[in-house]
Coordinates of C-alpha atoms and ligand atoms in Angstrom, one line a residue:
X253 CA 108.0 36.4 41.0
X254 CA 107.1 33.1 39.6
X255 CA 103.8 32.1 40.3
X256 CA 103.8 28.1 39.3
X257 CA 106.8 26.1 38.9
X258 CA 107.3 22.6 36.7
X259 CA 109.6 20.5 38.0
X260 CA 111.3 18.9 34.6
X261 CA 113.2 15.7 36.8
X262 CA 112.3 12.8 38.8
X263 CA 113.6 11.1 41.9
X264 CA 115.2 12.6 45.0
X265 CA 116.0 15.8 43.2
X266 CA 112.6 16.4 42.0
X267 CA 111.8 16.2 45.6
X268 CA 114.1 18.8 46.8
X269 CA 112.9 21.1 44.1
X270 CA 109.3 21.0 45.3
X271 CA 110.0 21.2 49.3
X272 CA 111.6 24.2 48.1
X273 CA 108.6 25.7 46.0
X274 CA 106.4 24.6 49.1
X275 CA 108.6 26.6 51.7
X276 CA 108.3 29.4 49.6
X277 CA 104.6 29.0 49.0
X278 CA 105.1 28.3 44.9
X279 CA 102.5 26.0 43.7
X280 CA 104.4 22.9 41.9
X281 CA 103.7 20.8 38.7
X282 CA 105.3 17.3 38.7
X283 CA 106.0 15.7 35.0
X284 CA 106.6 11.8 34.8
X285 CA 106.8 8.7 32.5
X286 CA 104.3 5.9 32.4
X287 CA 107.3 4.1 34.7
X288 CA 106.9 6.8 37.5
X289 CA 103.2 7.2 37.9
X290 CA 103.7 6.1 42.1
X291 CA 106.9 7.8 42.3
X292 CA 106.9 10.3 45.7
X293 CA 107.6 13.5 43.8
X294 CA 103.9 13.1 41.8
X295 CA 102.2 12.3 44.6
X296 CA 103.9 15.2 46.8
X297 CA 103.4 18.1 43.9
X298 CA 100.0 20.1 43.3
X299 CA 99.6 18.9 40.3
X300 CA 101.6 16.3 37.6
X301 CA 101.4 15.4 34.1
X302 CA 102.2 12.3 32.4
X303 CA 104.6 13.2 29.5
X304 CA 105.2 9.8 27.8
X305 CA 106.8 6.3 28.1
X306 CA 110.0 4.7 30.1
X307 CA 112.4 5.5 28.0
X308 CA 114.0 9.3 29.1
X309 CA 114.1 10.5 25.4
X310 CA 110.7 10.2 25.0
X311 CA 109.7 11.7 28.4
X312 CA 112.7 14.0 30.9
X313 CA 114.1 14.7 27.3
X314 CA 111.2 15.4 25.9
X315 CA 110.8 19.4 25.2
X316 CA 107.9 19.3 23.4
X317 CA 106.2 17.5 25.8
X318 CA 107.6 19.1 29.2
X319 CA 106.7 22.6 27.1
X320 CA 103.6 21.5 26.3
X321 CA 103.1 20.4 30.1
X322 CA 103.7 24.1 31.1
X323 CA 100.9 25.6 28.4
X324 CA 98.2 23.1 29.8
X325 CA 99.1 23.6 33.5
X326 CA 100.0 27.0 33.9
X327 CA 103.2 27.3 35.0
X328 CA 105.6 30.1 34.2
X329 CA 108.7 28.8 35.2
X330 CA 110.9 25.5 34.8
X331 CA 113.4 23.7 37.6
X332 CA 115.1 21.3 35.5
X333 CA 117.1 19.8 38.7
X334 CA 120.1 18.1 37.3
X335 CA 120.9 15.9 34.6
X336 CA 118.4 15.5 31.7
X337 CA 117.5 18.6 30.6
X338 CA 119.3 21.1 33.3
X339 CA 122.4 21.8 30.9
X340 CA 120.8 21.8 27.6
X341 CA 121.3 25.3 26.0
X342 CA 118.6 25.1 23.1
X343 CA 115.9 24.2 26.3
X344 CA 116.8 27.0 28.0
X345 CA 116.3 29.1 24.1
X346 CA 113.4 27.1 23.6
X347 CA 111.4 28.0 27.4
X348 CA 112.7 31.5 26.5
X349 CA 110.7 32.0 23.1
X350 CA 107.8 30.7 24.7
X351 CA 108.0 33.2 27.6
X352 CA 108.8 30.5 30.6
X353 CA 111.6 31.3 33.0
X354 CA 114.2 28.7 33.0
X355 CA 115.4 28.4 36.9
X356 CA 118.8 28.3 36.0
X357 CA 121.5 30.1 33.9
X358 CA 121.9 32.1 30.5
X359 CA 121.8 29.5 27.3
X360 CA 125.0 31.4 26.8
X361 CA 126.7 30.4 29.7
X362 CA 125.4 27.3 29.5
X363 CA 126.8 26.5 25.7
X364 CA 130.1 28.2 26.6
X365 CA 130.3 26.0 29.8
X366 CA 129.4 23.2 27.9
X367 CA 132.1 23.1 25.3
X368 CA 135.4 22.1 27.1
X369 CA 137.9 23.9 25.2
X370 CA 135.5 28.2 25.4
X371 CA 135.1 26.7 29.1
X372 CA 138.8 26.6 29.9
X373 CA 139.7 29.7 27.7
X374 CA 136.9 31.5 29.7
X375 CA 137.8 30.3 32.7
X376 CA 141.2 31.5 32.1
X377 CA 139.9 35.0 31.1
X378 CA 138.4 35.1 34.2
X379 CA 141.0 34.7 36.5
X380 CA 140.5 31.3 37.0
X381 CA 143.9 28.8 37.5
X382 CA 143.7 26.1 34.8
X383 CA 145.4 23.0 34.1
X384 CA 148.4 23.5 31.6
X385 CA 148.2 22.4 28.5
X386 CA 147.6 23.0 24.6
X387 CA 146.0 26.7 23.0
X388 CA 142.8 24.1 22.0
X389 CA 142.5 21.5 19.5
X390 CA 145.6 19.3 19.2
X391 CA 146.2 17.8 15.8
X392 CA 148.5 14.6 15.4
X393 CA 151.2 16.4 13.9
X394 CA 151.5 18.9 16.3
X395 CA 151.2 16.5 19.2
X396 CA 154.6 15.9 19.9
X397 CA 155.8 19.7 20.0
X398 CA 153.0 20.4 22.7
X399 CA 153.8 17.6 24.7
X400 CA 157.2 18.3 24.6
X401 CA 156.3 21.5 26.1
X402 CA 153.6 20.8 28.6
X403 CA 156.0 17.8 29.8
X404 CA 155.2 14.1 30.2
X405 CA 153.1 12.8 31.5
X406 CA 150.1 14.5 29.3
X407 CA 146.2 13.5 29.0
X408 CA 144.5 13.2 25.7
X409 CA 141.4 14.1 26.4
X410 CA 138.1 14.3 23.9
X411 CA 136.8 18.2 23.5
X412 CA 133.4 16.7 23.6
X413 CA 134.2 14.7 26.8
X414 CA 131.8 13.7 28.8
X415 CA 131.8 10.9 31.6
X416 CA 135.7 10.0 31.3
X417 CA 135.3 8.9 27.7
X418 CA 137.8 9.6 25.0
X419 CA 140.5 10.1 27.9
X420 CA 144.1 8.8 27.6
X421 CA 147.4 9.6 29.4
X422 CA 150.4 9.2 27.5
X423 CA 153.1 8.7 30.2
X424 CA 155.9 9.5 27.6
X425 CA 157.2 10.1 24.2
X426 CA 156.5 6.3 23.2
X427 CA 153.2 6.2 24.6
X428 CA 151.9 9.5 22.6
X429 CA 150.9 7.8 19.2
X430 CA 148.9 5.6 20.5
X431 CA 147.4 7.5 23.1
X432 CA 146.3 10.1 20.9
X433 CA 144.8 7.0 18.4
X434 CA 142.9 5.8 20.9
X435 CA 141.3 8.8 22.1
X436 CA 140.5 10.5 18.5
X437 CA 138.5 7.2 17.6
X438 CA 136.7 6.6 21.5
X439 CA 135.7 10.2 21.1
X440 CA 134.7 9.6 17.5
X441 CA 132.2 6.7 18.6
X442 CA 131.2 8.5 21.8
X443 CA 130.6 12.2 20.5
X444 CA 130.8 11.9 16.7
X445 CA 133.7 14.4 16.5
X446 CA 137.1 12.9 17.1
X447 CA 138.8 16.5 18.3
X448 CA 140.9 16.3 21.1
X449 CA 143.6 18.3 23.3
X450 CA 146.1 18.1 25.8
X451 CA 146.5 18.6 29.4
X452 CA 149.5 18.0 31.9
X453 CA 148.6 14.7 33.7
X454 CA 148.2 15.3 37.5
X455 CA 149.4 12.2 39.5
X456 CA 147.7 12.3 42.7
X457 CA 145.2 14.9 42.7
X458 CA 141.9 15.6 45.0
X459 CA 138.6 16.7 43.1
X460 CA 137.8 20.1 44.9
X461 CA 134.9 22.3 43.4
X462 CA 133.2 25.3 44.8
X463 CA 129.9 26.3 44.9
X464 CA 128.7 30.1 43.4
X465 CA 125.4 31.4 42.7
X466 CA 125.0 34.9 41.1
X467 CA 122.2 37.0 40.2
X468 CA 123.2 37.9 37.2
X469 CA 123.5 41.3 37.2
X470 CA 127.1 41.3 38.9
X471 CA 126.7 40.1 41.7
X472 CA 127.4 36.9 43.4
X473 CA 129.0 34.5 46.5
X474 CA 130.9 31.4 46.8
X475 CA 129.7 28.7 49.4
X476 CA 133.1 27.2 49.9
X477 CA 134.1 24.0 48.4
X478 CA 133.4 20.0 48.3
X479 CA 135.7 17.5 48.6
X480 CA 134.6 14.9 46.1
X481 CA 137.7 12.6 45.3
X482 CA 135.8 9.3 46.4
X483 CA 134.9 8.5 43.4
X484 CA 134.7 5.3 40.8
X485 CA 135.2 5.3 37.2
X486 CA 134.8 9.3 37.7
X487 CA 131.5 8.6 39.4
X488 CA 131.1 10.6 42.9
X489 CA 130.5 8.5 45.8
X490 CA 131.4 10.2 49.2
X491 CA 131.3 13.6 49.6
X492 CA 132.8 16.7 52.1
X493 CA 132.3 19.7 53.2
X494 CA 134.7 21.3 53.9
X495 CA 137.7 19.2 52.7
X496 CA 139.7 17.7 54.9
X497 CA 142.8 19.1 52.3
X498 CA 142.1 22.9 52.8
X499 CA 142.4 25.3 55.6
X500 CA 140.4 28.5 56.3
X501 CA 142.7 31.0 53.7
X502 CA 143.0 28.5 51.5
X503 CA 139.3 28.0 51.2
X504 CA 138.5 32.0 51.1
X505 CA 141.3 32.1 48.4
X506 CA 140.0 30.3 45.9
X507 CA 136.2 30.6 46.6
X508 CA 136.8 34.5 46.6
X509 CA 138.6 34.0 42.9
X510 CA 135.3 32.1 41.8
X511 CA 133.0 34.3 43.0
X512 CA 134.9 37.7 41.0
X513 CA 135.1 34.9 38.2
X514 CA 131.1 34.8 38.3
X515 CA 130.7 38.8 38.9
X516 CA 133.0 39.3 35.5
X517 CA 130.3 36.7 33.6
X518 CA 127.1 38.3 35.4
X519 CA 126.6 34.6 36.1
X520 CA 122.7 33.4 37.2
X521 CA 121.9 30.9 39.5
X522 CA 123.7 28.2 40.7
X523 CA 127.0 26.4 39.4
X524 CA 130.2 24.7 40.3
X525 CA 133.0 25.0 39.1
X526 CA 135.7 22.0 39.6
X527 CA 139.3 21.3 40.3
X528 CA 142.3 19.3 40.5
X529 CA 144.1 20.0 43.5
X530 CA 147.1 18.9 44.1
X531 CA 150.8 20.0 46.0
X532 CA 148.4 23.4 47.0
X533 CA 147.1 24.1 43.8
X534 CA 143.9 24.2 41.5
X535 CA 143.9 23.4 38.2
X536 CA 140.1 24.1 36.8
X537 CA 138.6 21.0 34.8
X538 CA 134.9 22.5 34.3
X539 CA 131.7 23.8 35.5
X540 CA 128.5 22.9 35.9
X541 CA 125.8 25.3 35.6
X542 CA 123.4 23.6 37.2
X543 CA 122.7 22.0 40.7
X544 CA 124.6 19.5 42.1
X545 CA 123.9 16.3 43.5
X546 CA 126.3 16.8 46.3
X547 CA 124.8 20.6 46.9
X548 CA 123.1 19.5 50.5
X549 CA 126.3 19.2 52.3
X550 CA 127.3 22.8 51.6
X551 CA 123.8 23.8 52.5
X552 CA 124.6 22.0 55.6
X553 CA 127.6 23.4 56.6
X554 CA 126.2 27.0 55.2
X555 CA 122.4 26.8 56.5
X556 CA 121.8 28.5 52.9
X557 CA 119.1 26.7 50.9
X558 CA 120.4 26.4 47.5
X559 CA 117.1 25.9 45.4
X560 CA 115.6 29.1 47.3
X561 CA 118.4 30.9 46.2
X562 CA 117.6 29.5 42.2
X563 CA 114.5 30.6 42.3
X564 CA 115.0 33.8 43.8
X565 CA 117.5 35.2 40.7
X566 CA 115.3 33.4 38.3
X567 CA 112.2 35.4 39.9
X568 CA 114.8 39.0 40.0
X569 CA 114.9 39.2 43.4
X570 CA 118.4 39.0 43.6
X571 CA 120.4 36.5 46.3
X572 CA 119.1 36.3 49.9
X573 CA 122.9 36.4 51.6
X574 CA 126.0 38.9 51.0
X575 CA 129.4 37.0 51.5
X576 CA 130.1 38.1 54.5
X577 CA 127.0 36.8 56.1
X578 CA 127.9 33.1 54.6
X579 CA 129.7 31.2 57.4
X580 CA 130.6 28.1 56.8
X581 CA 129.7 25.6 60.5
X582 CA 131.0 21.8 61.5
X583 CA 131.6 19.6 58.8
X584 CA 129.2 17.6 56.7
X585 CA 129.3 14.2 54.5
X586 CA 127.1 13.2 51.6
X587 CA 126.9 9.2 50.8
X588 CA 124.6 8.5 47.7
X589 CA 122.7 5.7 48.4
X590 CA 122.3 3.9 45.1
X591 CA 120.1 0.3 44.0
X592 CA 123.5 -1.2 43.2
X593 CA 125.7 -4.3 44.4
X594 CA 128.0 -2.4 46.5
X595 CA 131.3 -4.1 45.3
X596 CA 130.5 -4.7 41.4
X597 CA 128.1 -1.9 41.2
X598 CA 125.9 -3.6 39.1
X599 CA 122.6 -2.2 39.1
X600 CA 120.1 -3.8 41.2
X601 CA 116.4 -2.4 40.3
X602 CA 113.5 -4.0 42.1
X603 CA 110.8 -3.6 44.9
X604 CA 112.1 -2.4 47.9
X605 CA 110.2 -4.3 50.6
X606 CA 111.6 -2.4 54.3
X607 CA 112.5 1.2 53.8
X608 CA 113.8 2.9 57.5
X609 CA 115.2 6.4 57.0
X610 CA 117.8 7.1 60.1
X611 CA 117.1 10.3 61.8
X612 CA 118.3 12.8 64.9
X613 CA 120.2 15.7 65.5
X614 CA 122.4 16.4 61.7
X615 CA 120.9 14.1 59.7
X616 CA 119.2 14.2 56.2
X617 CA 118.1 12.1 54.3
X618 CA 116.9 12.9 50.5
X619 CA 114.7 10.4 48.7
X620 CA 111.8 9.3 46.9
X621 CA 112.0 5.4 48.5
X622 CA 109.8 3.9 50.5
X623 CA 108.8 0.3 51.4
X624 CA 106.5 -1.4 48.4
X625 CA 108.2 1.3 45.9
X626 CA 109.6 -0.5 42.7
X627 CA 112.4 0.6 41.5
X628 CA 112.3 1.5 37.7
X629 CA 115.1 -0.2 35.3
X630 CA 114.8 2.6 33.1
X631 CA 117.1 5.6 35.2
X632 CA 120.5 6.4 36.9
X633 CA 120.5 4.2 40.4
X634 CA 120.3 7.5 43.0
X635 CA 117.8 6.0 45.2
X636 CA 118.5 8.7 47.9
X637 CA 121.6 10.8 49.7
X638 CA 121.9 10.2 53.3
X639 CA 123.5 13.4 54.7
X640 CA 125.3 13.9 58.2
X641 CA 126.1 17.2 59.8
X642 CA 128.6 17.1 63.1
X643 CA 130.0 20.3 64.4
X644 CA 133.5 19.0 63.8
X645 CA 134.5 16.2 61.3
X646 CA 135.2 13.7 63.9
X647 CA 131.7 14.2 65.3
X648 CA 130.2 13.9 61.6
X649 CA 132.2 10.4 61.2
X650 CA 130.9 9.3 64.5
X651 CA 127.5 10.6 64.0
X652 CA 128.2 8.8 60.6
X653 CA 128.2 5.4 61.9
X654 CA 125.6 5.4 64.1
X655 CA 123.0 6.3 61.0
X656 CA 124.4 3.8 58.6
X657 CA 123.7 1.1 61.0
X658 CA 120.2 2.4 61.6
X659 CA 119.6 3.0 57.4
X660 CA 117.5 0.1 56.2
X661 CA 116.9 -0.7 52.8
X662 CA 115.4 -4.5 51.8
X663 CA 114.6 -6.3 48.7
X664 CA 117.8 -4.8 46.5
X665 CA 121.6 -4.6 46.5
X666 CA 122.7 -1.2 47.7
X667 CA 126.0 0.5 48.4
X668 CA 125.2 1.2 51.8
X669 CA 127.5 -1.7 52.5
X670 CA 130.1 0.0 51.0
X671 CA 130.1 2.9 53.5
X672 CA 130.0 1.2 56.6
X673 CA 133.3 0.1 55.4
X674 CA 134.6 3.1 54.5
X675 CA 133.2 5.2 57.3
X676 CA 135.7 2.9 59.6
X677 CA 138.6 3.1 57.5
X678 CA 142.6 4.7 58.7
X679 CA 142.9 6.5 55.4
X680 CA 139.2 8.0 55.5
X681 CA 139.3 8.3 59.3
X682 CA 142.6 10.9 58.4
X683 CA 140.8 12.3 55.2
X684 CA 143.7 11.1 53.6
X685 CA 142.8 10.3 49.6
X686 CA 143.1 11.1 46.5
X687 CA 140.7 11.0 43.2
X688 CA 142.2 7.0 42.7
X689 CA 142.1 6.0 46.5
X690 CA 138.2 4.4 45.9
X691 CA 139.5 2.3 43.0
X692 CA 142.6 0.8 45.1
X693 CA 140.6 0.2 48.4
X694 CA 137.9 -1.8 46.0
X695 CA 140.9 -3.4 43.8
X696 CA 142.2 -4.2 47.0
X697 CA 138.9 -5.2 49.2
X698 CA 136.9 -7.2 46.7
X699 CA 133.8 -8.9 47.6
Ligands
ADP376 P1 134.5 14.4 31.9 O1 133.6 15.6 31.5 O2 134.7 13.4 30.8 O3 134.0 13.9 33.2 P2 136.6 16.0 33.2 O4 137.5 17.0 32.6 O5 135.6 16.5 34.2 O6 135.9 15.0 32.1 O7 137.5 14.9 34.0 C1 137.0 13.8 34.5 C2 138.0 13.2 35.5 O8 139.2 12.8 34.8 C3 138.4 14.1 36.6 O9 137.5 14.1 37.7 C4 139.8 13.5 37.0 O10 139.6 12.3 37.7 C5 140.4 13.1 35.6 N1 141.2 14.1 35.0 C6 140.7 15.1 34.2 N2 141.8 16.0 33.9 C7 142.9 15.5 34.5 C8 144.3 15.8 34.5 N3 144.7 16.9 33.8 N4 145.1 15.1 35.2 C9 144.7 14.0 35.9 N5 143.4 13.6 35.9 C10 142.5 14.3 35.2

């Protein structure tokens, strides 16, 4: 068992990390900037260090500090939450070599994960449907020939890709030159390596993922899947469990070839691994090996408490649930509640002066605010997730509405506008989207 846990993340997720370690009686140790000395998750954790200025390099990124956090305080184990550090394989080498256990996968699945085209070929391997498209790396020359073969239209897209960069769709063979230009130099200035290669181009497709956790040693579940198509510029927005696309066999289908996936790879802890889906198929994009942001609606749905679950395989104790004692119950929606204008989505940092958290029967909410909390400039704009939980979908919606009118937040822009719109739209109403449906409805509904 672990005995002390750092918490290497701020925010909402930090939060979630320690109620976790406090449930299971695990003393914590919160790490912050000079920016986040007030911040909830310091004040809530046994102890917390200070590991450096605003700026994230020099503090969440920081491994010689966060390490060096770990020697002074004690603890034996890391929860790097997600983002910053929580997919960095030479961390995971590093916390290794000094004999803290990284709550989280191998640094060999992490780096094969990592590296779009050994992620797709593994996925492959594993029995894992993948989009069509080229053997790796695509060179100009040979662009044509695959393209030819995959058939029009393709996407271009950069094998360091990250965030939607170096990402091109050639709609035919006049498009391709171009498209692959493009790509080879955004992917040069985002990634510094200009590689690329080639998918077929899915029109109208819904971003399905499903939720594993393994132990490692072979064994391992899926939790069912998210529905998280809502999305701009290939940022989450709105998410579902379960989706409104998939029925019960469909669901056990595909989770069931996931979880074997992660038995095969003696997987560890949690990840998700993401799809197209689209005329009844899944095409695999990538995993994550770490934990979600959208990971509360399938512990809604579930009752399964994914950071217990973490720390348990980190600490060898193996996973708390077979899967046939995962049920999946009612529906549940995740809206991320972020400090931005909810139409431009420009950020909107600043002191929040009201702060009134809904509450009542299915409702979560997961966040560090509170009135009189200033809003650092310096991080992403998650200033919490407002979950809902309904025994059918309908009664989530409903429940829906009632907590976004009670949800106040005062002194900055947030996008909790934007949901009160969406929780009464026809298409939403009918679950009736794609992954571009966001973009039209805002093209369409501006300010
Ligand atoms: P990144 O790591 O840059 O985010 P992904 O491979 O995860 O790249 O893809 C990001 C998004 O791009 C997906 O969520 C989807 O919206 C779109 N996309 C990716 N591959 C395809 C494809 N083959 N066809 C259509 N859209 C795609």
């Amino acid at each position: 068992m672990v005995s002390k846990i750092l918490i290497a993340n701020r925010g909402e997720i930090a939060l979630r990390v320690l109620r976790a370690c406090k449930e299971l009686g695990i003393p914590t140790v919160a790490v912050h900037s000079t920016a986040d000395a007030d911040a909830m998750h310091v004040r809530l954790a046994d102890e917390s260090v200070c590991i450096g200025p605003p700026p994230s390099r020099e503090s969440y990124l920081n491994i010689h500090q966060i390490v060096a956090a770990c020697e002074i305080t004690g603890a034996d184990a890391v929860h790097p939450g997600y983002g910053f550090l929580s997919e960095n394989a030479k961390f995971a080498d590093i916390l290794d070599a000094h004999g803290i256990t990284f709550i989280g996968p191998t640094a060999d699945h992490i780096r094969i994960m990592g590296d779009k085209i050994t992620a797709k070929k593994t996925a492959q391997e594993l029995g894992i449907p993948v989009v069509p498209g080229s053997d790796g790396e695509v060179k100009p020359e040979q662009a044509l020939e695959v393209a030819r073969k995959i058939g029009f239209p393709v996407l271009i897209k950069a094998t360091a890709g990250g965030g939607g960069r170096g990402m091109k769709v050639a709609k035919s063979e006049a498009d391709l030159d171009e498209a692959i230009s493009t790509a080879r130099a955004e992917a040069a200035a985002a990634f510094g390596n200009d590689a690329v290669y080639m998918e077929k181009y899915l029109g109208k497709p819904r971003h399905i993922e499903i939720q594993v956790v393994g132990d490692g040693e072979g064994n391992a579940v899926h939790l069912g899947e998210r529905d998280c198509s809502l999305q701009r510029r290939h940022q989450k927005v709105w998410e579902e469990a379960n989706s409104p696309a998939l029925n019960v066999e469909q669901r056990m289908k595909i989770g069931q070839i996931c979880a074997d996936a992660m038995k095969k790879l003696k997987y560890r802890g949690a990840g998700t691994i993401e799809f197209l889906y689209e005329n009844g198929e899944f095409y695999f994009i990538e995993m994550n090996t770490r934990l979600q942001v959208e990971h509360p609606i399938t512990e809604a749905i579930t009752g399964i408490d994914l950071v217990h679950e973490q720390i348990r395989v980190a600490s060898g104790r193996g996973l708390s649930v077979t899967q046939d004692e995962i049920t999946f119950s009612g529906h549940a929606i995740e809206c991320r509640i972020n400090a931005e204008d909810p139409r431009t989505f420009v950020p909107s940092p600043g002191t929040i002066t009201h702060f009134h958290a809904p509450g009542g029967l299915g409702v979560r909410v997961d966040s560090g605010a509170y009135a009189g909390y200033k809003i650092p400039p310096y991080y992403d704009s998650l200033i919490g997730k407002l979950i809902v939980h309904g025994r059918t979908r309908v009664e989530c919606m409903m429940r829906l509405r009632r907590v976004l009118d009670e949800f106040v937040v005062d002194g900055i822009k947030t996008t909790l506008p934007l949901f009160r719109d969406l929780v009464s739209n026809q298409d939403i109403a009918n679950g009736d989207y794609d992954i571009h449906w966001l973009e039209h409805y805002l093209a369409e509904n501006p300010a």
